[in-house]
Structures are given as C-alpha cells and as structure tokens.
PDB file of C-alpha atoms and ligand atoms in Angstrom:
ATOM      1  CA  UNK A 481     157.216 185.975  91.481  1.00  0.00           C
ATOM      2  CA  UNK A 482     156.823 189.741  91.063  1.00  0.00           C
ATOM      3  CA  UNK A 483     154.837 191.210  93.930  1.00  0.00           C
ATOM      4  CA  UNK A 484     152.840 194.400  93.572  1.00  0.00           C
ATOM      5  CA  UNK A 485     152.908 194.941  97.351  1.00  0.00           C
ATOM      6  CA  UNK A 486     155.897 195.140  99.667  1.00  0.00           C
ATOM      7  CA  UNK A 487     156.086 195.854 103.392  1.00  0.00           C
ATOM      8  CA  UNK A 488     158.765 198.342 104.380  1.00  0.00           C
ATOM      9  CA  UNK A 489     159.888 198.168 107.989  1.00  0.00           C
ATOM     10  CA  UNK A 490     162.297 200.142 110.121  1.00  0.00           C
ATOM     11  CA  UNK A 491     164.872 198.658 112.492  1.00  0.00           C
ATOM     12  CA  UNK A 492     162.694 198.983 115.606  1.00  0.00           C
ATOM     13  CA  UNK A 493     159.570 197.711 113.807  1.00  0.00           C
ATOM     14  CA  UNK A 494     161.264 194.665 112.243  1.00  0.00           C
ATOM     15  CA  UNK A 495     159.214 192.097 114.194  1.00  0.00           C
ATOM     16  CA  UNK A 496     155.880 193.797 113.467  1.00  0.00           C
ATOM     17  CA  UNK A 497     156.774 194.449 109.799  1.00  0.00           C
ATOM     18  CA  UNK A 498     157.748 190.835 109.179  1.00  0.00           C
ATOM     19  CA  UNK A 499     154.564 189.595 110.865  1.00  0.00           C
ATOM     20  CA  UNK A 500     152.488 191.978 108.742  1.00  0.00           C
ATOM     21  CA  UNK A 501     154.221 190.853 105.536  1.00  0.00           C
ATOM     22  CA  UNK A 502     153.617 187.235 106.487  1.00  0.00           C
ATOM     23  CA  UNK A 503     149.927 187.931 107.050  1.00  0.00           C
ATOM     24  CA  UNK A 504     149.774 189.772 103.706  1.00  0.00           C
ATOM     25  CA  UNK A 505     151.844 187.067 101.965  1.00  0.00           C
ATOM     26  CA  UNK A 506     154.165 189.629 100.440  1.00  0.00           C
ATOM     27  CA  UNK A 507     157.876 190.435 100.798  1.00  0.00           C
ATOM     28  CA  UNK A 508     159.271 192.592 103.575  1.00  0.00           C
ATOM     29  CA  UNK A 509     162.312 194.834 103.495  1.00  0.00           C
ATOM     30  CA  UNK A 510     163.659 196.437 106.662  1.00  0.00           C
ATOM     31  CA  UNK A 511     165.306 199.756 105.846  1.00  0.00           C
ATOM     32  CA  UNK A 512     168.830 200.597 106.782  1.00  0.00           C
ATOM     33  CA  UNK A 513     168.880 203.847 108.791  1.00  0.00           C
ATOM     34  CA  UNK A 514     172.186 205.467 109.659  1.00  0.00           C
ATOM     35  CA  UNK A 515     172.279 208.159 112.319  1.00  0.00           C
ATOM     36  CA  UNK A 516     175.061 210.657 111.746  1.00  0.00           C
ATOM     37  CA  UNK A 517     176.839 212.034 114.821  1.00  0.00           C
ATOM     38  CA  UNK A 518     174.970 215.342 114.465  1.00  0.00           C
ATOM     39  CA  UNK A 519     171.589 213.618 114.647  1.00  0.00           C
ATOM     40  CA  UNK A 520     170.664 213.594 110.945  1.00  0.00           C
ATOM     41  CA  UNK A 521     169.329 210.348 109.447  1.00  0.00           C
ATOM     42  CA  UNK A 522     170.429 208.613 106.249  1.00  0.00           C
ATOM     43  CA  UNK A 523     167.707 206.368 104.850  1.00  0.00           C
ATOM     44  CA  UNK A 524     168.604 203.677 102.310  1.00  0.00           C
ATOM     45  CA  UNK A 525     165.840 202.165 100.192  1.00  0.00           C
ATOM     46  CA  UNK A 526     166.091 198.734  98.537  1.00  0.00           C
ATOM     47  CA  UNK A 527     167.173 198.681  94.881  1.00  0.00           C
ATOM     48  CA  UNK A 528     163.824 197.325  93.798  1.00  0.00           C
ATOM     49  CA  UNK A 529     160.509 198.651  95.081  1.00  0.00           C
ATOM     50  CA  UNK A 530     156.999 197.303  94.519  1.00  0.00           C
ATOM     51  CA  UNK A 531     154.248 199.512  93.090  1.00  0.00           C
ATOM     52  CA  UNK A 532     152.467 199.539  96.430  1.00  0.00           C
ATOM     53  CA  UNK A 533     154.468 200.071  99.615  1.00  0.00           C
ATOM     54  CA  UNK A 534     153.026 199.316 103.022  1.00  0.00           C
ATOM     55  CA  UNK A 535     155.211 201.214 105.468  1.00  0.00           C
ATOM     56  CA  UNK A 536     154.998 199.715 108.935  1.00  0.00           C
ATOM     57  CA  UNK A 537     156.176 201.952 111.742  1.00  0.00           C
ATOM     58  CA  UNK A 538     154.570 203.233 114.922  1.00  0.00           C
ATOM     59  CA  UNK A 539     155.158 206.935 115.424  1.00  0.00           C
ATOM     60  CA  UNK A 540     156.175 207.045 119.067  1.00  0.00           C
ATOM     61  CA  UNK A 541     159.218 209.338 119.499  1.00  0.00           C
ATOM     62  CA  UNK A 542     157.824 211.044 116.436  1.00  0.00           C
ATOM     63  CA  UNK A 543     160.098 213.963 115.732  1.00  0.00           C
ATOM     64  CA  UNK A 544     162.918 211.910 114.165  1.00  0.00           C
ATOM     65  CA  UNK A 545     160.577 209.299 112.761  1.00  0.00           C
ATOM     66  CA  UNK A 546     158.497 211.851 110.857  1.00  0.00           C
ATOM     67  CA  UNK A 547     161.597 213.168 109.074  1.00  0.00           C
ATOM     68  CA  UNK A 548     162.685 209.626 108.163  1.00  0.00           C
ATOM     69  CA  UNK A 549     159.169 208.919 106.895  1.00  0.00           C
ATOM     70  CA  UNK A 550     159.341 212.075 104.763  1.00  0.00           C
ATOM     71  CA  UNK A 551     162.671 210.984 103.246  1.00  0.00           C
ATOM     72  CA  UNK A 552     161.426 207.451 102.635  1.00  0.00           C
ATOM     73  CA  UNK A 553     158.129 208.453 101.009  1.00  0.00           C
ATOM     74  CA  UNK A 554     159.542 211.238  98.808  1.00  0.00           C
ATOM     75  CA  UNK A 555     162.343 208.984  97.544  1.00  0.00           C
ATOM     76  CA  UNK A 556     159.914 206.117  96.952  1.00  0.00           C
ATOM     77  CA  UNK A 557     157.696 208.370  94.813  1.00  0.00           C
ATOM     78  CA  UNK A 558     160.777 209.544  92.863  1.00  0.00           C
ATOM     79  CA  UNK A 559     161.484 205.865  92.223  1.00  0.00           C
ATOM     80  CA  UNK A 560     158.043 205.231  90.732  1.00  0.00           C
ATOM     81  CA  UNK A 561     156.051 203.936  93.715  1.00  0.00           C
ATOM     82  CA  UNK A 562     152.396 204.594  92.968  1.00  0.00           C
ATOM     83  CA  UNK A 563     150.707 203.854  96.250  1.00  0.00           C
ATOM     84  CA  UNK A 564     151.869 204.174  99.849  1.00  0.00           C
ATOM     85  CA  UNK A 565     149.925 202.876 102.808  1.00  0.00           C
ATOM     86  CA  UNK A 566     151.230 203.908 106.207  1.00  0.00           C
ATOM     87  CA  UNK A 567     150.514 201.321 108.886  1.00  0.00           C
ATOM     88  CA  UNK A 568     151.336 203.165 112.095  1.00  0.00           C
ATOM     89  CA  UNK A 569     149.726 201.147 114.897  1.00  0.00           C
ATOM     90  CA  UNK A 570     150.533 204.046 117.245  1.00  0.00           C
ATOM     91  CA  UNK A 571     149.970 207.485 115.768  1.00  0.00           C
ATOM     92  CA  UNK A 572     151.545 210.604 117.199  1.00  0.00           C
ATOM     93  CA  UNK A 573     150.382 214.157 117.807  1.00  0.00           C
ATOM     94  CA  UNK A 574     146.705 213.344 118.187  1.00  0.00           C
ATOM     95  CA  UNK A 575     146.279 214.574 121.752  1.00  0.00           C
ATOM     96  CA  UNK A 576     146.765 218.277 121.019  1.00  0.00           C
ATOM     97  CA  UNK A 577     143.408 218.585 119.287  1.00  0.00           C
ATOM     98  CA  UNK A 578     142.476 221.999 120.688  1.00  0.00           C
ATOM     99  CA  UNK A 579     144.096 225.229 121.783  1.00  0.00           C
ATOM    100  CA  UNK A 580     144.006 225.309 125.587  1.00  0.00           C
ATOM    101  CA  UNK A 581     146.163 228.398 126.095  1.00  0.00           C
ATOM    102  CA  UNK A 582     146.640 231.419 123.806  1.00  0.00           C
ATOM    103  CA  UNK A 583     149.183 230.721 121.071  1.00  0.00           C
ATOM    104  CA  UNK A 584     149.289 226.940 121.522  1.00  0.00           C
ATOM    105  CA  UNK A 585     149.610 225.142 118.190  1.00  0.00           C
ATOM    106  CA  UNK A 586     146.860 222.610 117.471  1.00  0.00           C
ATOM    107  CA  UNK A 587     149.212 219.945 116.163  1.00  0.00           C
ATOM    108  CA  UNK A 588     146.865 217.103 115.264  1.00  0.00           C
ATOM    109  CA  UNK A 589     145.677 218.645 111.996  1.00  0.00           C
ATOM    110  CA  UNK A 590     149.109 220.027 111.040  1.00  0.00           C
ATOM    111  CA  UNK A 591     150.806 216.653 111.443  1.00  0.00           C
ATOM    112  CA  UNK A 592     147.771 215.041 109.817  1.00  0.00           C
ATOM    113  CA  UNK A 593     148.226 217.210 106.726  1.00  0.00           C
ATOM    114  CA  UNK A 594     151.936 216.376 106.690  1.00  0.00           C
ATOM    115  CA  UNK A 595     151.116 212.654 106.635  1.00  0.00           C
ATOM    116  CA  UNK A 596     148.340 213.052 104.068  1.00  0.00           C
ATOM    117  CA  UNK A 597     150.782 214.766 101.698  1.00  0.00           C
ATOM    118  CA  UNK A 598     153.132 211.771 101.889  1.00  0.00           C
ATOM    119  CA  UNK A 599     150.916 208.705 101.825  1.00  0.00           C
ATOM    120  CA  UNK A 600     147.644 207.628 100.267  1.00  0.00           C
ATOM    121  CA  UNK A 601     146.255 205.764 103.247  1.00  0.00           C
ATOM    122  CA  UNK A 602     146.855 205.699 106.970  1.00  0.00           C
ATOM    123  CA  UNK A 603     145.902 202.775 109.180  1.00  0.00           C
ATOM    124  CA  UNK A 604     146.278 202.976 112.930  1.00  0.00           C
ATOM    125  CA  UNK A 605     144.872 201.372 116.071  1.00  0.00           C
ATOM    126  CA  UNK A 606     142.895 203.019 118.860  1.00  0.00           C
ATOM    127  CA  UNK A 607     143.792 206.513 117.758  1.00  0.00           C
ATOM    128  CA  UNK A 608     143.385 209.072 120.499  1.00  0.00           C
ATOM    129  CA  UNK A 609     140.217 210.723 119.189  1.00  0.00           C
ATOM    130  CA  UNK A 610     138.815 212.916 121.891  1.00  0.00           C
ATOM    131  CA  UNK A 611     137.349 216.165 120.649  1.00  0.00           C
ATOM    132  CA  UNK A 612     137.103 214.845 117.076  1.00  0.00           C
ATOM    133  CA  UNK A 613     135.110 211.763 116.120  1.00  0.00           C
ATOM    134  CA  UNK A 614     136.896 210.481 113.035  1.00  0.00           C
ATOM    135  CA  UNK A 615     140.568 210.190 112.118  1.00  0.00           C
ATOM    136  CA  UNK A 616     140.066 211.845 108.724  1.00  0.00           C
ATOM    137  CA  UNK A 617     139.193 215.070 110.553  1.00  0.00           C
ATOM    138  CA  UNK A 618     142.869 215.164 111.557  1.00  0.00           C
ATOM    139  CA  UNK A 619     144.413 213.348 108.580  1.00  0.00           C
ATOM    140  CA  UNK A 620     142.875 214.347 105.241  1.00  0.00           C
ATOM    141  CA  UNK A 621     144.331 211.366 103.330  1.00  0.00           C
ATOM    142  CA  UNK A 622     142.371 209.309 100.776  1.00  0.00           C
ATOM    143  CA  UNK A 623     141.645 206.930 103.654  1.00  0.00           C
ATOM    144  CA  UNK A 624     142.470 207.383 107.345  1.00  0.00           C
ATOM    145  CA  UNK A 625     141.352 204.461 109.440  1.00  0.00           C
ATOM    146  CA  UNK A 626     141.515 203.915 113.167  1.00  0.00           C
ATOM    147  CA  UNK A 627     140.980 200.248 113.945  1.00  0.00           C
ATOM    148  CA  UNK A 628     139.803 199.117 117.332  1.00  0.00           C
ATOM    149  CA  UNK A 629     141.849 196.586 119.254  1.00  0.00           C
ATOM    150  CA  UNK A 630     138.832 196.252 121.575  1.00  0.00           C
ATOM    151  CA  UNK A 631     137.804 192.766 120.430  1.00  0.00           C
ATOM    152  CA  UNK A 632     141.379 191.467 120.826  1.00  0.00           C
ATOM    153  CA  UNK A 633     141.704 193.069 124.258  1.00  0.00           C
ATOM    154  CA  UNK A 634     138.306 191.739 125.322  1.00  0.00           C
ATOM    155  CA  UNK A 635     139.149 188.178 124.212  1.00  0.00           C
ATOM    156  CA  UNK A 636     142.486 188.438 125.998  1.00  0.00           C
ATOM    157  CA  UNK A 637     140.905 189.480 129.301  1.00  0.00           C
ATOM    158  CA  UNK A 638     138.092 186.948 129.063  1.00  0.00           C
ATOM    159  CA  UNK A 639     140.571 184.100 128.476  1.00  0.00           C
ATOM    160  CA  UNK A 640     142.763 185.032 131.450  1.00  0.00           C
ATOM    161  CA  UNK A 641     140.605 186.399 134.222  1.00  0.00           C
ATOM    162  CA  UNK A 642     137.435 184.974 135.734  1.00  0.00           C
ATOM    163  CA  UNK A 643     134.726 187.569 136.332  1.00  0.00           C
ATOM    164  CA  UNK A 644     136.995 190.597 135.886  1.00  0.00           C
ATOM    165  CA  UNK A 645     135.934 194.134 136.650  1.00  0.00           C
ATOM    166  CA  UNK A 646     137.105 196.254 133.719  1.00  0.00           C
ATOM    167  CA  UNK A 647     137.957 199.806 134.716  1.00  0.00           C
ATOM    168  CA  UNK A 648     138.790 202.816 132.554  1.00  0.00           C
ATOM    169  CA  UNK A 649     140.874 205.489 134.290  1.00  0.00           C
ATOM    170  CA  UNK A 650     139.240 208.507 132.633  1.00  0.00           C
ATOM    171  CA  UNK A 651     136.281 209.592 130.551  1.00  0.00           C
ATOM    172  CA  UNK A 652     138.299 209.240 127.317  1.00  0.00           C
ATOM    173  CA  UNK A 653     138.760 205.539 128.002  1.00  0.00           C
ATOM    174  CA  UNK A 654     134.995 204.963 128.168  1.00  0.00           C
ATOM    175  CA  UNK A 655     134.831 204.175 124.424  1.00  0.00           C
ATOM    176  CA  UNK A 656     137.384 201.321 124.729  1.00  0.00           C
ATOM    177  CA  UNK A 657     136.232 199.996 128.083  1.00  0.00           C
ATOM    178  CA  UNK A 658     132.597 199.942 127.045  1.00  0.00           C
ATOM    179  CA  UNK A 659     133.362 198.105 123.788  1.00  0.00           C
ATOM    180  CA  UNK A 660     135.504 195.510 125.578  1.00  0.00           C
ATOM    181  CA  UNK A 661     133.070 194.938 128.421  1.00  0.00           C
ATOM    182  CA  UNK A 662     129.934 194.799 126.340  1.00  0.00           C
ATOM    183  CA  UNK A 663     131.483 192.359 123.834  1.00  0.00           C
ATOM    184  CA  UNK A 664     132.026 189.858 126.646  1.00  0.00           C
ATOM    185  CA  UNK A 665     129.235 190.869 129.060  1.00  0.00           C
ATOM    186  CA  UNK A 666     131.786 192.015 131.638  1.00  0.00           C
ATOM    187  CA  UNK A 667     131.166 194.404 134.478  1.00  0.00           C
ATOM    188  CA  UNK A 668     132.864 197.779 133.975  1.00  0.00           C
ATOM    189  CA  UNK A 669     133.309 201.242 135.405  1.00  0.00           C
ATOM    190  CA  UNK A 670     134.984 204.491 134.404  1.00  0.00           C
ATOM    191  CA  UNK A 671     136.954 206.708 136.780  1.00  0.00           C
ATOM    192  CA  UNK A 672     137.251 210.453 136.735  1.00  0.00           C
ATOM    193  CA  UNK A 673     140.666 211.975 136.000  1.00  0.00           C
ATOM    194  CA  UNK A 674     141.991 215.467 136.401  1.00  0.00           C
ATOM    195  CA  UNK A 675     145.305 216.174 134.696  1.00  0.00           C
ATOM    196  CA  UNK A 676     147.238 218.830 136.563  1.00  0.00           C
ATOM    197  CA  UNK A 677     150.447 218.547 134.495  1.00  0.00           C
ATOM    198  CA  UNK A 678     152.475 216.192 132.289  1.00  0.00           C
ATOM    199  CA  UNK A 679     153.406 214.088 135.317  1.00  0.00           C
ATOM    200  CA  UNK A 680     150.564 214.845 137.707  1.00  0.00           C
ATOM    201  CA  UNK A 681     147.057 213.430 137.598  1.00  0.00           C
ATOM    202  CA  UNK A 682     144.334 212.851 140.170  1.00  0.00           C
ATOM    203  CA  UNK A 683     141.920 209.928 139.845  1.00  0.00           C
ATOM    204  CA  UNK A 684     138.555 209.457 141.546  1.00  0.00           C
ATOM    205  CA  UNK A 685     137.277 205.887 141.271  1.00  0.00           C
ATOM    206  CA  UNK A 686     133.622 205.222 140.478  1.00  0.00           C
ATOM    207  CA  UNK A 687     131.599 204.160 143.491  1.00  0.00           C
ATOM    208  CA  UNK A 688     131.828 200.345 143.165  1.00  0.00           C
ATOM    209  CA  UNK A 689     132.650 197.518 145.547  1.00  0.00           C
ATOM    210  CA  UNK A 690     136.262 196.555 144.753  1.00  0.00           C
ATOM    211  CA  UNK A 691     136.857 194.231 147.709  1.00  0.00           C
ATOM    212  CA  UNK A 692     137.975 190.812 146.453  1.00  0.00           C
ATOM    213  CA  UNK A 693     137.565 191.804 142.783  1.00  0.00           C
ATOM    214  CA  UNK A 694     140.000 191.105 139.951  1.00  0.00           C
ATOM    215  CA  UNK A 695     140.271 194.542 138.393  1.00  0.00           C
ATOM    216  CA  UNK A 696     141.689 195.130 134.914  1.00  0.00           C
ATOM    217  CA  UNK A 697     142.604 198.742 134.171  1.00  0.00           C
ATOM    218  CA  UNK A 698     142.316 199.415 130.440  1.00  0.00           C
ATOM    219  CA  UNK A 699     143.646 202.479 128.642  1.00  0.00           C
ATOM    220  CA  UNK A 700     144.724 203.410 125.140  1.00  0.00           C
ATOM    221  CA  UNK A 701     148.186 204.681 126.083  1.00  0.00           C
ATOM    222  CA  UNK A 702     150.548 204.423 129.010  1.00  0.00           C
ATOM    223  CA  UNK A 703     153.118 207.205 128.844  1.00  0.00           C
ATOM    224  CA  UNK A 704     154.454 208.523 132.181  1.00  0.00           C
ATOM    225  CA  UNK A 705     152.365 205.842 133.881  1.00  0.00           C
ATOM    226  CA  UNK A 706     150.815 208.407 136.216  1.00  0.00           C
ATOM    227  CA  UNK A 707     147.259 207.641 135.111  1.00  0.00           C
ATOM    228  CA  UNK A 708     147.618 203.946 135.921  1.00  0.00           C
ATOM    229  CA  UNK A 709     149.674 204.568 139.080  1.00  0.00           C
ATOM    230  CA  UNK A 710     147.064 206.907 140.515  1.00  0.00           C
ATOM    231  CA  UNK A 711     144.322 204.384 139.745  1.00  0.00           C
ATOM    232  CA  UNK A 712     146.212 201.404 141.198  1.00  0.00           C
ATOM    233  CA  UNK A 713     146.737 202.965 144.645  1.00  0.00           C
ATOM    234  CA  UNK A 714     143.071 203.549 145.600  1.00  0.00           C
ATOM    235  CA  UNK A 715     142.144 200.137 144.163  1.00  0.00           C
ATOM    236  CA  UNK A 716     144.680 198.503 146.473  1.00  0.00           C
ATOM    237  CA  UNK A 717     143.329 200.519 149.393  1.00  0.00           C
ATOM    238  CA  UNK A 718     139.799 199.413 148.491  1.00  0.00           C
ATOM    239  CA  UNK A 719     140.810 195.737 148.790  1.00  0.00           C
ATOM    240  CA  UNK A 720     140.938 194.584 145.157  1.00  0.00           C
ATOM    241  CA  UNK A 721     142.099 190.930 145.000  1.00  0.00           C
ATOM    242  CA  UNK A 722     144.283 191.648 141.975  1.00  0.00           C
ATOM    243  CA  UNK A 723     144.945 194.570 139.675  1.00  0.00           C
ATOM    244  CA  UNK A 724     146.157 194.113 136.091  1.00  0.00           C
ATOM    245  CA  UNK A 725     146.760 196.765 133.447  1.00  0.00           C
ATOM    246  CA  UNK A 726     146.136 196.390 129.734  1.00  0.00           C
ATOM    247  CA  UNK A 727     146.969 199.103 127.210  1.00  0.00           C
ATOM    248  CA  UNK A 728     146.950 199.377 123.452  1.00  0.00           C
ATOM    249  CA  UNK A 729     150.130 201.447 123.269  1.00  0.00           C
ATOM    250  CA  UNK A 730     153.062 200.841 125.617  1.00  0.00           C
ATOM    251  CA  UNK A 731     155.005 204.107 125.488  1.00  0.00           C
ATOM    252  CA  UNK A 732     156.269 203.648 129.079  1.00  0.00           C
ATOM    253  CA  UNK A 733     158.470 206.757 129.184  1.00  0.00           C
ATOM    254  CA  UNK A 734     161.225 207.310 131.764  1.00  0.00           C
ATOM    255  CA  UNK A 735     161.024 204.865 134.683  1.00  0.00           C
ATOM    256  CA  UNK A 736     157.254 204.399 134.476  1.00  0.00           C
ATOM    257  CA  UNK A 737     157.430 200.654 133.804  1.00  0.00           C
ATOM    258  CA  UNK A 738     159.592 200.003 136.873  1.00  0.00           C
ATOM    259  CA  UNK A 739     157.362 202.198 139.049  1.00  0.00           C
ATOM    260  CA  UNK A 740     154.224 200.409 137.943  1.00  0.00           C
ATOM    261  CA  UNK A 741     155.772 196.981 138.515  1.00  0.00           C
ATOM    262  CA  UNK A 742     156.844 198.059 141.988  1.00  0.00           C
ATOM    263  CA  UNK A 743     153.228 198.698 142.987  1.00  0.00           C
ATOM    264  CA  UNK A 744     152.767 194.925 142.919  1.00  0.00           C
ATOM    265  CA  UNK A 745     150.239 194.841 140.066  1.00  0.00           C
ATOM    266  CA  UNK A 746     149.495 191.292 139.005  1.00  0.00           C
ATOM    267  CA  UNK A 747     150.241 191.888 135.311  1.00  0.00           C
ATOM    268  CA  UNK A 748     151.031 194.586 132.755  1.00  0.00           C
ATOM    269  CA  UNK A 749     150.028 193.742 129.188  1.00  0.00           C
ATOM    270  CA  UNK A 750     150.032 195.591 125.879  1.00  0.00           C
ATOM    271  CA  UNK A 751     149.517 195.046 122.175  1.00  0.00           C
ATOM    272  CA  UNK A 752     152.674 194.952 120.063  1.00  0.00           C
ATOM    273  CA  UNK A 753     151.991 198.382 118.508  1.00  0.00           C
ATOM    274  CA  UNK A 754     155.236 199.504 120.183  1.00  0.00           C
ATOM    275  CA  UNK A 755     157.880 196.902 121.030  1.00  0.00           C
ATOM    276  CA  UNK A 756     157.999 196.387 124.796  1.00  0.00           C
ATOM    277  CA  UNK A 757     158.370 193.441 127.124  1.00  0.00           C
ATOM    278  CA  UNK A 758     154.687 193.732 128.088  1.00  0.00           C
ATOM    279  CA  UNK A 759     153.603 192.932 124.487  1.00  0.00           C
ATOM    280  CA  UNK A 760     151.077 190.110 124.676  1.00  0.00           C
ATOM    281  CA  UNK A 761     148.619 190.826 121.863  1.00  0.00           C
ATOM    282  CA  UNK A 762     149.893 190.788 118.248  1.00  0.00           C
ATOM    283  CA  UNK A 763     148.167 193.183 115.874  1.00  0.00           C
ATOM    284  CA  UNK A 764     149.386 191.766 112.535  1.00  0.00           C
ATOM    285  CA  UNK A 765     146.112 189.985 111.709  1.00  0.00           C
ATOM    286  CA  UNK A 766     143.973 193.038 112.440  1.00  0.00           C
ATOM    287  CA  UNK A 767     146.281 195.331 110.443  1.00  0.00           C
ATOM    288  CA  UNK A 768     146.601 192.947 107.489  1.00  0.00           C
ATOM    289  CA  UNK A 769     142.803 192.674 107.300  1.00  0.00           C
ATOM    290  CA  UNK A 770     142.563 196.457 106.985  1.00  0.00           C
ATOM    291  CA  UNK A 771     145.303 196.660 104.330  1.00  0.00           C
ATOM    292  CA  UNK A 772     143.563 193.968 102.278  1.00  0.00           C
ATOM    293  CA  UNK A 773     140.179 195.644 102.672  1.00  0.00           C
ATOM    294  CA  UNK A 774     141.677 198.839 101.220  1.00  0.00           C
ATOM    295  CA  UNK A 775     143.541 196.962  98.511  1.00  0.00           C
ATOM    296  CA  UNK A 776     140.472 196.677  96.314  1.00  0.00           C
ATOM    297  CA  UNK A 777     139.265 200.227  96.998  1.00  0.00           C
TER     298      UNK A 777
HETATM  299  C1  LIG B 117     144.964 210.391 128.025  1.00  0.00           C
HETATM  300  O1  LIG B 117     143.946 210.935 128.035  1.00  0.00           O
HETATM  301  C2  LIG B 117     145.196 208.976 127.632  1.00  0.00           C
HETATM  302  O2  LIG B 117     144.040 208.268 127.414  1.00  0.00           O
HETATM  303  C3  LIG B 117     146.052 208.283 128.666  1.00  0.00           C
HETATM  304  O3  LIG B 117     145.304 208.099 129.846  1.00  0.00           O
HETATM  305  C4  LIG B 117     147.267 209.086 128.964  1.00  0.00           C
HETATM  306  O4  LIG B 117     147.893 209.510 127.792  1.00  0.00           O
HETATM  307  C5  LIG B 117     148.239 208.303 129.805  1.00  0.00           C
HETATM  308  O5  LIG B 117     149.332 209.117 130.065  1.00  0.00           O
HETATM  309  P1  LIG B 117     150.205 208.913 131.368  1.00  0.00           P
HETATM  310  O6  LIG B 117     150.683 207.506 131.376  1.00  0.00           O
HETATM  311  O7  LIG B 117     151.324 209.908 131.182  1.00  0.00           O
HETATM  312  O8  LIG B 117     149.362 209.268 132.543  1.00  0.00           O
END
C-alpha cells in the first residue's frame, strides 16, 4: 500500500515516533544520525519519502536538534515532500518571551520564525505561553497548536490518589492546575515563586492546611528541579501525608532527578514528551488526534 503520510523519528524519539505512527496507522522511519568527532551531524533520509511527513521529535537540548531539523526538512523538500508537520511534544525557546535586560535577545519569536520557515504545521503540548496567549504569536506557521495534557494528567491523578490536593508551584502553573482540578472537582492551590537565578528560586505556599493531605505538585516543566525542590520542603514541614510530582516535560537536567528522589517524595511522574524513567502518561493518542484533525484542513 502506498501511504501519503509517514512518521519520521530520531534515535531518541524512536518509542514516541513508533507509537504515533501506530496511532496514525502509517509507516514510521527512524532517521540515522551520525555525529562527527567535531560535533557536526550527518542526517540520512530514507530512499522513499511520503508526500506528507510527520516529524516527531521533542526539542529539548535544542541547539543541535534545530540544525538536524533544518537539514532534514530542507532535504525532504528537495526530494519532493509537499507537507511537513512537526510534532514536538516539548518545544524549546519559549521562555524568553520578553527582554528583561538591555540587549537580551527575545528568542521565542526568532526560533518560531525559523520553525515556520521549515514546516507547515507545529503541534506541541503544554507550550510555555506566559506573556503571549497563543502559540502562533511565537510561531507564524500555517498552524501552530499547543495541546493541553491537562485531561490526561487529571485522569491520572484521579485514578491514583484519593482526595488529592493539587498544587501549582508558581503563577504560570495556574492555567494547568486549574484545568486539571476543575475537570475532576479536585481541591487546588497555587504557590508564589520568585526566581533569583537559573538555579535559585524561592517558593511561598498558599495559606492552606497541608497536614495529612496527599499533595500533588503539578508543573509544565522540571528542569533544574529547584522549583519542585523548594515546594517539597515546606510541604514536608507543614505535615503533608505524601507529596507527588507530576510534570508534562521531564527535562531533569544535571542531578535534579536524584536530588528530588532523595527528598523522599512519594512519586515522580511525567508524560512521555521526553524519554525519562518517570514517563507514565503516553501522549501518542492526543498527538495523533491533532495530526488527523489537521489532515483535512
Ligand atoms: C517556569 O516558569 C516553569 O513553569 C517551571 O516552573 C520551570 O521551568 C522549572 O524549572 P526548574 O526545574 O529549573 O526550577
């Protein structure tokens, strides 16, 4: 059978790419990437490409990945590919959405324009939209869609924890926490966070009674882990019965995963947007639904 759609994966996104292709009932090809000793990448495309490529790759560690994406997309177009959909469950460079100090580059729109020049559509999950409301304000592609994993996260919590208290660590998390809690009529709160540096944050918990409660901290991203670490400590001091953490995107840089586990948290869970041993919530169904919804557009 000749397929008009083909999922293209990368070595580290093999599992997610194959699951997406299965959900879309189309073939999947995982690209061969060779890294030369000097750090350059050689990308090898398959000999036969479908008309519509669905490239599946989260853009954590983005600097190398963006160059490989550029090579892949440009070569695919040269080989007659007519439509490219980028499925990047985690999207990079969205946090620098304003200039905070003179001369600082506002990278979200620049990287957004780079992506829009390569692909026709971008699909992501829980994009970090803070000072902008919609993803297309950063990525001027034909379609730029940020899906919410909120319903999946909410179902996951509701199935595992009786009467949880859902807590967001900062004002930016309110959008996710509120959606999760309201969907399942769960109690929730949002803490106040001050970021003093890349690896230094201060958290002030909302004034709630935590004694004996099963608290689930929910955030879009865990990176250095400082946000979650600084929220876990006062919750323990306030007598929470258990503390679990659930994130959409498990970046877990440096030794953050070990440090969080050492606090004695009951569980650390994530979606499979980025491969990590905390992955507990597959996104393939959600992502495939969005690809198919765009297919007719
Ligand atoms: C920031 O506003 C995000 O929502 C996350 O809270 C943040 O990126 C987590 O970073 P880290 O793990 O380094 O504290």
